[in-house]
PDB file of C-alpha atoms in Angstrom:
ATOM      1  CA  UNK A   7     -20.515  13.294 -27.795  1.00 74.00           C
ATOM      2  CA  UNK A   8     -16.770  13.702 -27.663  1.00 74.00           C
ATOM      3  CA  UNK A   9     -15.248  10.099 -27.394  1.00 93.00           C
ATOM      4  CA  UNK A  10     -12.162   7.711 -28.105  1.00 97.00           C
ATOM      5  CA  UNK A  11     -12.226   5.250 -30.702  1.00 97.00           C
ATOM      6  CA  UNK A  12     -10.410   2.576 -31.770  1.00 98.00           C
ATOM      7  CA  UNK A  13      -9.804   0.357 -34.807  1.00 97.00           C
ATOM      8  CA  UNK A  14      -9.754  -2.339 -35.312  1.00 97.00           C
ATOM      9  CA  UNK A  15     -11.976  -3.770 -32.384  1.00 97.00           C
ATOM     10  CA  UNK A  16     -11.002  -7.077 -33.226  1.00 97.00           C
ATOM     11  CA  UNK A  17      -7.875  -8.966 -34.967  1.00 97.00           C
ATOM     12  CA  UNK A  18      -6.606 -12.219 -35.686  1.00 97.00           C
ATOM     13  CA  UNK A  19      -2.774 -12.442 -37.205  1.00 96.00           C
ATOM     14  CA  UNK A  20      -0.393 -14.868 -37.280  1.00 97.00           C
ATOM     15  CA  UNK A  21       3.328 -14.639 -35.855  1.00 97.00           C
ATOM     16  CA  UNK A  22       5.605 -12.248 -37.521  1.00 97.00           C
ATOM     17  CA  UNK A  23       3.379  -9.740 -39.139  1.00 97.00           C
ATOM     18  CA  UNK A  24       3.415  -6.640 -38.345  1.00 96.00           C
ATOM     19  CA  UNK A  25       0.267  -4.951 -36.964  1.00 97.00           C
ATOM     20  CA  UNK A  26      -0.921  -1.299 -36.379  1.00 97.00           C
ATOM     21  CA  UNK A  27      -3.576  -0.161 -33.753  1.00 98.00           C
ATOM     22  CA  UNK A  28      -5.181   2.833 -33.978  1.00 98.00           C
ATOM     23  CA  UNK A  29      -6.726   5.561 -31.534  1.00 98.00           C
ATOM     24  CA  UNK A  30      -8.485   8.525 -32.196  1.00 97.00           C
ATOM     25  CA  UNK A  31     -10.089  10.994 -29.605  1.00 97.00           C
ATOM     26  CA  UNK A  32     -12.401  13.696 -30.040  1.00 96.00           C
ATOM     27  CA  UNK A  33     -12.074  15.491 -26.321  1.00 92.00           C
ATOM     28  CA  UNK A  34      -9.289  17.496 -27.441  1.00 91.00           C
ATOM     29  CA  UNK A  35      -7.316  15.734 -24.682  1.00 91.00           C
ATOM     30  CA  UNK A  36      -3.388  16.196 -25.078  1.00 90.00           C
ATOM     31  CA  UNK A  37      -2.232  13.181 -22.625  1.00 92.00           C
ATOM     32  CA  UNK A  38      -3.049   9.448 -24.607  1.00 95.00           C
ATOM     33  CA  UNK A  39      -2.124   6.236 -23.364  1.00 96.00           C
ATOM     34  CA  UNK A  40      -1.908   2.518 -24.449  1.00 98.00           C
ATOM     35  CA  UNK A  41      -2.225  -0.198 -22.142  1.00 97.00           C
ATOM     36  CA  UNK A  42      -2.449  -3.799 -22.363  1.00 97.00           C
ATOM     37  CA  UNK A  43      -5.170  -5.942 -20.339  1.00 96.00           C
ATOM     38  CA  UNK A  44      -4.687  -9.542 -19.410  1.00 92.00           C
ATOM     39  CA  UNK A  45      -6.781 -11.783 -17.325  1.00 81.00           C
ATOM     40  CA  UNK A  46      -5.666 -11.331 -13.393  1.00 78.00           C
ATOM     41  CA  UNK A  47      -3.202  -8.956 -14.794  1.00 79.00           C
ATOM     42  CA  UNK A  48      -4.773  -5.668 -14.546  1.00 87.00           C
ATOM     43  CA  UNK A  49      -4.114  -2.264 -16.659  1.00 93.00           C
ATOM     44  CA  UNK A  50      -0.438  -2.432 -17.764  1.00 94.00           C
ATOM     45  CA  UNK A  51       0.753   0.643 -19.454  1.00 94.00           C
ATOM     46  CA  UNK A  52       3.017   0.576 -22.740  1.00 96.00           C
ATOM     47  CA  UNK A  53       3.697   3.853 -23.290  1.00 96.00           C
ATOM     48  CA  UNK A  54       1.967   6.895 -22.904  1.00 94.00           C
ATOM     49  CA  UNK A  55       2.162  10.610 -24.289  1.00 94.00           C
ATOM     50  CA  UNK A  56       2.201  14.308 -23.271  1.00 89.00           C
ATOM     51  CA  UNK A  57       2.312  15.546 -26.288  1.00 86.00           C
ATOM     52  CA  UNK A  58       3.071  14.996 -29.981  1.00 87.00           C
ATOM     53  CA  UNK A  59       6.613  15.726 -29.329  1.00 89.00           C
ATOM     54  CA  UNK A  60       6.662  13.669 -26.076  1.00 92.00           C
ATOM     55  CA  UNK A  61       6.665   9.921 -26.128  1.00 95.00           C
ATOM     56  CA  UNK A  62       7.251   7.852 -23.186  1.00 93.00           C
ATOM     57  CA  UNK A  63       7.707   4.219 -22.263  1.00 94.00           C
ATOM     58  CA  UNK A  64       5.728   2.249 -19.939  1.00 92.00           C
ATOM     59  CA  UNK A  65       6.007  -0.531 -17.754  1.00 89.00           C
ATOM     60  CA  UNK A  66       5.934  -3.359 -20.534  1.00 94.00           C
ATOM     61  CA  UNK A  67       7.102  -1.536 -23.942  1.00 95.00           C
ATOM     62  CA  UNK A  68       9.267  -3.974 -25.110  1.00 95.00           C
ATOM     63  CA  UNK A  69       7.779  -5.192 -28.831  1.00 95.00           C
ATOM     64  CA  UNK A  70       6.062  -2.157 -29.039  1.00 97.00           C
ATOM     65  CA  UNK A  71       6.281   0.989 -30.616  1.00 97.00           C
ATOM     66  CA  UNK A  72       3.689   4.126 -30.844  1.00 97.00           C
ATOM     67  CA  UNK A  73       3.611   6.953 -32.860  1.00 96.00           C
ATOM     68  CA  UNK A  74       1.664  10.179 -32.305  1.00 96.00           C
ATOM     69  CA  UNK A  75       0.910  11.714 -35.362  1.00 90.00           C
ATOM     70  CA  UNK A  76      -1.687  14.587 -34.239  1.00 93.00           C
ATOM     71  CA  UNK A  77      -3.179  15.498 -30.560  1.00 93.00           C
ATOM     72  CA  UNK A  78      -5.677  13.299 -31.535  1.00 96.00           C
ATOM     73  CA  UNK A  79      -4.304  10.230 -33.321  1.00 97.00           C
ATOM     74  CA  UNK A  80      -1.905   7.994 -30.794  1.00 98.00           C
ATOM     75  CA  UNK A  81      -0.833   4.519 -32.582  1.00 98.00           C
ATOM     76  CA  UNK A  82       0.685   1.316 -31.598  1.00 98.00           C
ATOM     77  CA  UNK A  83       2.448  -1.077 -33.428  1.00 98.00           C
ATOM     78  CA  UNK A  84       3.966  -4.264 -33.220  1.00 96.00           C
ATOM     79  CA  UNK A  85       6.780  -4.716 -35.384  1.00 92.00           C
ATOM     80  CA  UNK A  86       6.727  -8.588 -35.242  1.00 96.00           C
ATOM     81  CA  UNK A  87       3.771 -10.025 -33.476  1.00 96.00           C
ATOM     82  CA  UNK A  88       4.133 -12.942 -30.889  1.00 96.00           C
ATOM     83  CA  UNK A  89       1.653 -15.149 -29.678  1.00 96.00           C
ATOM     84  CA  UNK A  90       2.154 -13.763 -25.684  1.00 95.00           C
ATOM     85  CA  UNK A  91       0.893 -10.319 -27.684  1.00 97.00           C
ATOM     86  CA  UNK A  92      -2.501 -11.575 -27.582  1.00 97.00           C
ATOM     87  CA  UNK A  93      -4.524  -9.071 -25.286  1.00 96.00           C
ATOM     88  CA  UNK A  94      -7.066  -6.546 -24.924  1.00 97.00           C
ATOM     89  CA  UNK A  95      -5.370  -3.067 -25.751  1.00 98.00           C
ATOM     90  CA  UNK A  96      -7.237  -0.765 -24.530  1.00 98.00           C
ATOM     91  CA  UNK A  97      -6.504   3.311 -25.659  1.00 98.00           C
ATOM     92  CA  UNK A  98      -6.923   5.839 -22.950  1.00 97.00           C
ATOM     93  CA  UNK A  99      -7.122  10.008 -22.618  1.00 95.00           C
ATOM     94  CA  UNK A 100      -6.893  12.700 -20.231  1.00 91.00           C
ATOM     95  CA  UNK A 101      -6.732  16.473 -20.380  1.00 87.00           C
ATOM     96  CA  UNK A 102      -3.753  18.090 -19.289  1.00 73.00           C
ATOM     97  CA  UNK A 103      -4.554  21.039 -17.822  1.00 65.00           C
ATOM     98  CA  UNK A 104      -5.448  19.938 -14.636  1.00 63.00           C
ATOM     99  CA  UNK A 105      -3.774  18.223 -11.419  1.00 67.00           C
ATOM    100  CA  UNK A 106      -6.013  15.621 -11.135  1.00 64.00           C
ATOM    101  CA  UNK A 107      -7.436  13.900 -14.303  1.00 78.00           C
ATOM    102  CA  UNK A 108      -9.945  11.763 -15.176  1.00 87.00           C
ATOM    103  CA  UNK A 109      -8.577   9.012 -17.999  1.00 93.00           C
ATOM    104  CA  UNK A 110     -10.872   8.194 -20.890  1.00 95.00           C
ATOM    105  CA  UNK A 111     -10.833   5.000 -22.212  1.00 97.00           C
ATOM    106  CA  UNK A 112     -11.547   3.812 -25.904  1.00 97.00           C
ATOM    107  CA  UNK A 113     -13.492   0.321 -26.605  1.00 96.00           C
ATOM    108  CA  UNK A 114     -10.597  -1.844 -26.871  1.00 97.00           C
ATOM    109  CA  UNK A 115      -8.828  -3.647 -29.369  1.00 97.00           C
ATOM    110  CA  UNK A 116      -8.842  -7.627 -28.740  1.00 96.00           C
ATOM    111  CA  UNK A 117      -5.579  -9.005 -30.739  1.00 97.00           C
ATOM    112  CA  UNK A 118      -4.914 -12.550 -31.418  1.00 96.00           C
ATOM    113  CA  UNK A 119      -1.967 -14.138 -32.319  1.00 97.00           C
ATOM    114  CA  UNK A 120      -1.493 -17.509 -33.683  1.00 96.00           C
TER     115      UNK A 120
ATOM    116  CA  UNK B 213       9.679   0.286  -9.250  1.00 68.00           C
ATOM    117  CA  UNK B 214       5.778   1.812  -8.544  1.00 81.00           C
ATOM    118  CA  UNK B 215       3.566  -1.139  -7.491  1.00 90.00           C
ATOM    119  CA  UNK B 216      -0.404  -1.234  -6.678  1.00 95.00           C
ATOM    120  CA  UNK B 217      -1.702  -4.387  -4.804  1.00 96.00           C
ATOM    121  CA  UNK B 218      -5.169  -5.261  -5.109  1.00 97.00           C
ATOM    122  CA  UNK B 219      -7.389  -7.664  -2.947  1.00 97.00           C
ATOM    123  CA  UNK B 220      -8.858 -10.044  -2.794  1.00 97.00           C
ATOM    124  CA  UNK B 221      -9.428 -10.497  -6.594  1.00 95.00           C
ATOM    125  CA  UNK B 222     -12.909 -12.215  -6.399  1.00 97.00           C
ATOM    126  CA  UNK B 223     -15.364 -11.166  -4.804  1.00 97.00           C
ATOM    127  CA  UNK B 224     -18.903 -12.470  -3.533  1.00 98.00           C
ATOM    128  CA  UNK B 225     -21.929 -11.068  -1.550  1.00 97.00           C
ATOM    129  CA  UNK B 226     -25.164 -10.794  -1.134  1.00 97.00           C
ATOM    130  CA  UNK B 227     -27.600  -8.605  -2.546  1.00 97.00           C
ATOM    131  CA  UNK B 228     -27.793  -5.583   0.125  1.00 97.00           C
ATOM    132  CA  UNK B 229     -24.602  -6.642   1.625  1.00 97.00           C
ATOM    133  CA  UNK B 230     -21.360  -4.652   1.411  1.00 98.00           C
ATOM    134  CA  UNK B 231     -18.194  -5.258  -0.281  1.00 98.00           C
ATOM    135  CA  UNK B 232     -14.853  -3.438   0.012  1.00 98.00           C
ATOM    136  CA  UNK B 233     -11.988  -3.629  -2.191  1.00 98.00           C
ATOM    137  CA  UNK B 234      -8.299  -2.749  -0.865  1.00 98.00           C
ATOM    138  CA  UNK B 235      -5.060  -1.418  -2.348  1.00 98.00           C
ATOM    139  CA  UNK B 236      -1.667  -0.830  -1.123  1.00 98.00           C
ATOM    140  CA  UNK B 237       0.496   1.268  -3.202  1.00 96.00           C
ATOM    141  CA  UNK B 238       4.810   1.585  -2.742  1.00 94.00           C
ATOM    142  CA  UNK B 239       5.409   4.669  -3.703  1.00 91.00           C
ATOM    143  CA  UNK B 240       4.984   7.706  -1.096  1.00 91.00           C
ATOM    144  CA  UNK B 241       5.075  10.405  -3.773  1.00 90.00           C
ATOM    145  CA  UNK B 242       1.378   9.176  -4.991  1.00 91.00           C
ATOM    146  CA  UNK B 243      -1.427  11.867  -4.508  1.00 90.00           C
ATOM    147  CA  UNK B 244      -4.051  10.721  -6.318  1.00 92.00           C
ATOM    148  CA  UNK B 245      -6.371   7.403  -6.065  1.00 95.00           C
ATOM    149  CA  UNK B 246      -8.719   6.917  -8.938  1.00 95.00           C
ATOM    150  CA  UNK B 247     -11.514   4.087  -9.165  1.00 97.00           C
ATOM    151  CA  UNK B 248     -12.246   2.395 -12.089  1.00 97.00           C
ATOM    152  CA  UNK B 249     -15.224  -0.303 -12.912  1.00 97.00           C
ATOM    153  CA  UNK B 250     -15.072  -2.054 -15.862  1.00 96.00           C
ATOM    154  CA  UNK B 251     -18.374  -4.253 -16.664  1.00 95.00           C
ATOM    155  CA  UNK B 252     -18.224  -7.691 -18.660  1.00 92.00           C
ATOM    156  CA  UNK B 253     -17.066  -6.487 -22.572  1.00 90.00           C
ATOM    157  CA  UNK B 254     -16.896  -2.921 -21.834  1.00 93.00           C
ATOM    158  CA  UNK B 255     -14.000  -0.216 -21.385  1.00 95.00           C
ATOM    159  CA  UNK B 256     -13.227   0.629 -17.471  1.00 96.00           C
ATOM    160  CA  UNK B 257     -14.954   3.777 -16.189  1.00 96.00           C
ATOM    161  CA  UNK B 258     -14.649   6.296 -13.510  1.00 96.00           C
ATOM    162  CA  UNK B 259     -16.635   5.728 -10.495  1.00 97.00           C
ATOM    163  CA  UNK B 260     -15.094   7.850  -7.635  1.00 96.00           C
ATOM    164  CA  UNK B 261     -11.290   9.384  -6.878  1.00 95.00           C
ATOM    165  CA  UNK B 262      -9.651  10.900  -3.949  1.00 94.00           C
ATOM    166  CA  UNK B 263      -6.767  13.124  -3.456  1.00 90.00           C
ATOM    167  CA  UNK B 264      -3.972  12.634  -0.862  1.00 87.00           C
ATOM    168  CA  UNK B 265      -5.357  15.639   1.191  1.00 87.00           C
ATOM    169  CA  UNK B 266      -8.246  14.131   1.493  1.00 86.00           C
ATOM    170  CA  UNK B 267      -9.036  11.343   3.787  1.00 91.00           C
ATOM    171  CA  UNK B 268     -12.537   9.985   2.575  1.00 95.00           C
ATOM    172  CA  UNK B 269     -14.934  10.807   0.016  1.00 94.00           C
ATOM    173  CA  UNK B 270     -18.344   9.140  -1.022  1.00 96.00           C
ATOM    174  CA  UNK B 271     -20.720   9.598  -3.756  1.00 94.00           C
ATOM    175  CA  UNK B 272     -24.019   7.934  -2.795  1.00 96.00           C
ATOM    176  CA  UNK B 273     -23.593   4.319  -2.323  1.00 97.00           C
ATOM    177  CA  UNK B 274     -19.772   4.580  -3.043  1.00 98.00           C
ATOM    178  CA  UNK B 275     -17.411   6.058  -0.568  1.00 98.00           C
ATOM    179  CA  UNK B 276     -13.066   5.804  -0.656  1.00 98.00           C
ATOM    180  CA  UNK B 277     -10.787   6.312   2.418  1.00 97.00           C
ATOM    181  CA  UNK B 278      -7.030   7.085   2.020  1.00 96.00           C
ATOM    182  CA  UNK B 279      -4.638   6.304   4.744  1.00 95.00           C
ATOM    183  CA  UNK B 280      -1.544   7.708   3.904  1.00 93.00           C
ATOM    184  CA  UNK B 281       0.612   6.647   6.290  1.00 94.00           C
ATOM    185  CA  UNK B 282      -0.144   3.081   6.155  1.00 95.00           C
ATOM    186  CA  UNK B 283      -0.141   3.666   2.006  1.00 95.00           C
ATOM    187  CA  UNK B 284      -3.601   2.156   1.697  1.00 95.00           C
ATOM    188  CA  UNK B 285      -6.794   3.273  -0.063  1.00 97.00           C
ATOM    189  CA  UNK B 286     -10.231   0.927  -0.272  1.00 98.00           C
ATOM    190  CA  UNK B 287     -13.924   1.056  -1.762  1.00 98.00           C
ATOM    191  CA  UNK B 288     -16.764   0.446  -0.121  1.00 98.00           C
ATOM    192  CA  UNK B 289     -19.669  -0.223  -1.818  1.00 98.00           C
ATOM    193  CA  UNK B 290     -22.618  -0.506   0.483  1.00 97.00           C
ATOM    194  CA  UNK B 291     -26.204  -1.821  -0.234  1.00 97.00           C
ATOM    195  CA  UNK B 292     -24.986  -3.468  -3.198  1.00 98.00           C
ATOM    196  CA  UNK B 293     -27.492  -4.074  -6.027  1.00 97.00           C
ATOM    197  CA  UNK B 294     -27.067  -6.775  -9.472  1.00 96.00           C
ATOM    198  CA  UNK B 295     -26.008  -3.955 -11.734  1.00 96.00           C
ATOM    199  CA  UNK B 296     -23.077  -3.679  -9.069  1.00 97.00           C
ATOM    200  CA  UNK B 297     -21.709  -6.865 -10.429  1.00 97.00           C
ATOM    201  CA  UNK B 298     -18.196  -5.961 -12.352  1.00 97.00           C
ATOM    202  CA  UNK B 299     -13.946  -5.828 -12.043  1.00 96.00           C
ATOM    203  CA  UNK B 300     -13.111  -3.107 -10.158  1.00 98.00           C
ATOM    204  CA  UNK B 301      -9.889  -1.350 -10.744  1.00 97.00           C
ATOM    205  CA  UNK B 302      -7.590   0.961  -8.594  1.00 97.00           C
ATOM    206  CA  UNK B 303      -4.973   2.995  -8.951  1.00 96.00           C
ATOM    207  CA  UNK B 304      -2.135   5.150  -7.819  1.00 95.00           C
ATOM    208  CA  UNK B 305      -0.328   8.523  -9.548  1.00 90.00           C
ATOM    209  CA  UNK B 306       2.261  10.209  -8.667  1.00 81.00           C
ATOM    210  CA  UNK B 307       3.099  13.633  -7.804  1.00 74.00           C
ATOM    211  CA  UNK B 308       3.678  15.434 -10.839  1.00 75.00           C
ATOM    212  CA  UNK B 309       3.617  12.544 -13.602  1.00 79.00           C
ATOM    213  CA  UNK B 310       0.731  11.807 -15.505  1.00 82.00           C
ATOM    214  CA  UNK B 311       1.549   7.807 -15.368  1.00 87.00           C
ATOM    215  CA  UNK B 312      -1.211   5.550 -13.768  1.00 91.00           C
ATOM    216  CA  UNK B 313      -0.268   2.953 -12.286  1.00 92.00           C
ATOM    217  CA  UNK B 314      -3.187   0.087 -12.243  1.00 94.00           C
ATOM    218  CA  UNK B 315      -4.085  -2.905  -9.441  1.00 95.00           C
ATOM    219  CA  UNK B 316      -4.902  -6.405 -11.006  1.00 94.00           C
ATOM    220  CA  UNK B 317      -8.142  -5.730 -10.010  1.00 95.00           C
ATOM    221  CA  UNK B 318     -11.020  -7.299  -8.353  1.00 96.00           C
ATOM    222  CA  UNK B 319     -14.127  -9.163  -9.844  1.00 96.00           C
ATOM    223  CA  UNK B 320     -17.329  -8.089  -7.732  1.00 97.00           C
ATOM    224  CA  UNK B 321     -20.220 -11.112  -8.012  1.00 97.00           C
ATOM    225  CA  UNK B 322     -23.483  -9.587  -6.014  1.00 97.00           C
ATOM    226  CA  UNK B 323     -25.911 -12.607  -5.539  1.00 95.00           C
ATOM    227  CA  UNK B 324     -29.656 -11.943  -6.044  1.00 89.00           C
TER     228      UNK B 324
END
């Protein structure tokens, strides 16, 4: 079945490093999201993407940065990981050639910093 | 900027009983509501979505009603069953973005 994946699902790092999370989709959807889930907090997007040549910020995408390197790889990095960076990221997708669109969402990525 | 109450964010009932979930979105450009349930350690899912010409829709045990003037949208779960038991999400896009704009959502405890 087509899906979204993410790696890693899990990771611990310290303050400072720099750390890359991955998505990949297989529904040959162009629009891919990241957002960031904290407890009582809800879905908060950090950027999100049309295209490979369209990159746009979120609500919250200060410390972060994304690159889209094909329709179906969408990464996020933080340059220099803080400890209020520790969330569930959650990857999302959704076809674009509709009005109204379903989003996808991968398995999630639970980041810890210390 | 775009905003999407939620309430109440905990939930309890009653096996059989039903529970509904409210939103209030700001802006008046949104024209499409989606639902989203996310169970304990999994990713949040689809369960229903309306459109702004629309004023209710249900699916079976689910239904959603949009009032656009008031800028409100709610789920309604009715005979609610164990399996029910989840955070609910909702939430708002806009006319011709593709940004999604999320509730804090609500955490749905049906009581055997």
């Amino acid at each position: 079945d087509a899906d979204v994946t993410q790696t890693p699902r899990n990771r611990i790092t310290k303050t400072g490093k720099r750390i890359m999370l991955e998505c990949s989709q297989t529904k040959g959807h162009d629009r891919m999201y990241w957002y960031r889930q904290d407890p009582g907090l809800g879905l908060q997007l950090i950027y999100y993407s049309f295209d490979v040549k369209d990159i746009n910020k979120g609500e919250i995408s200060d410390g972060y940065s994304v690159s889209r390197q094909a329709q179906a790889k969408f990464s996020l990095s933080l340059e220099s990981a803080i400890p209020n960076q520790t969330a569930l990221y959650f990857c999302a997708t959704s076809p674009g050639d509709r009005q109204y669109n379903e989003q996808f969402f991968g398995p999630g990525t639970r980041l810890t910093v210390l | 900027g775009e905003n999407v109450e939620q309430h109440p964010s905990t939930l309890s009932v009653q096996e059989g009983d039903s529970a509904v979930i409210k939103c209030t979105y700001s802006d008046s450009a949104s024209n499409y509501f989606p639902w989203y349930k996310q169970e304990l350690g999994k990713r949040p899912q689809l369960i229903i979505d309306i459109r702004s010409n629309v004023g209710e829709k249900k699916d079976q045990r689910i239904a959603v009603t949009l009032n656009k003037t008031a800028k409100h949208f709610s789920l309604h779960i009715t005979e609610t069953q164990p399996e029910d038991s989840a955070v609910y999400f909702c939430a708002a896009r806009a006319s011709g973005t593709y940004k999604y704009i999320f509730g804090t959502g609500t955490r749905l405890k049906v009581l055997a």
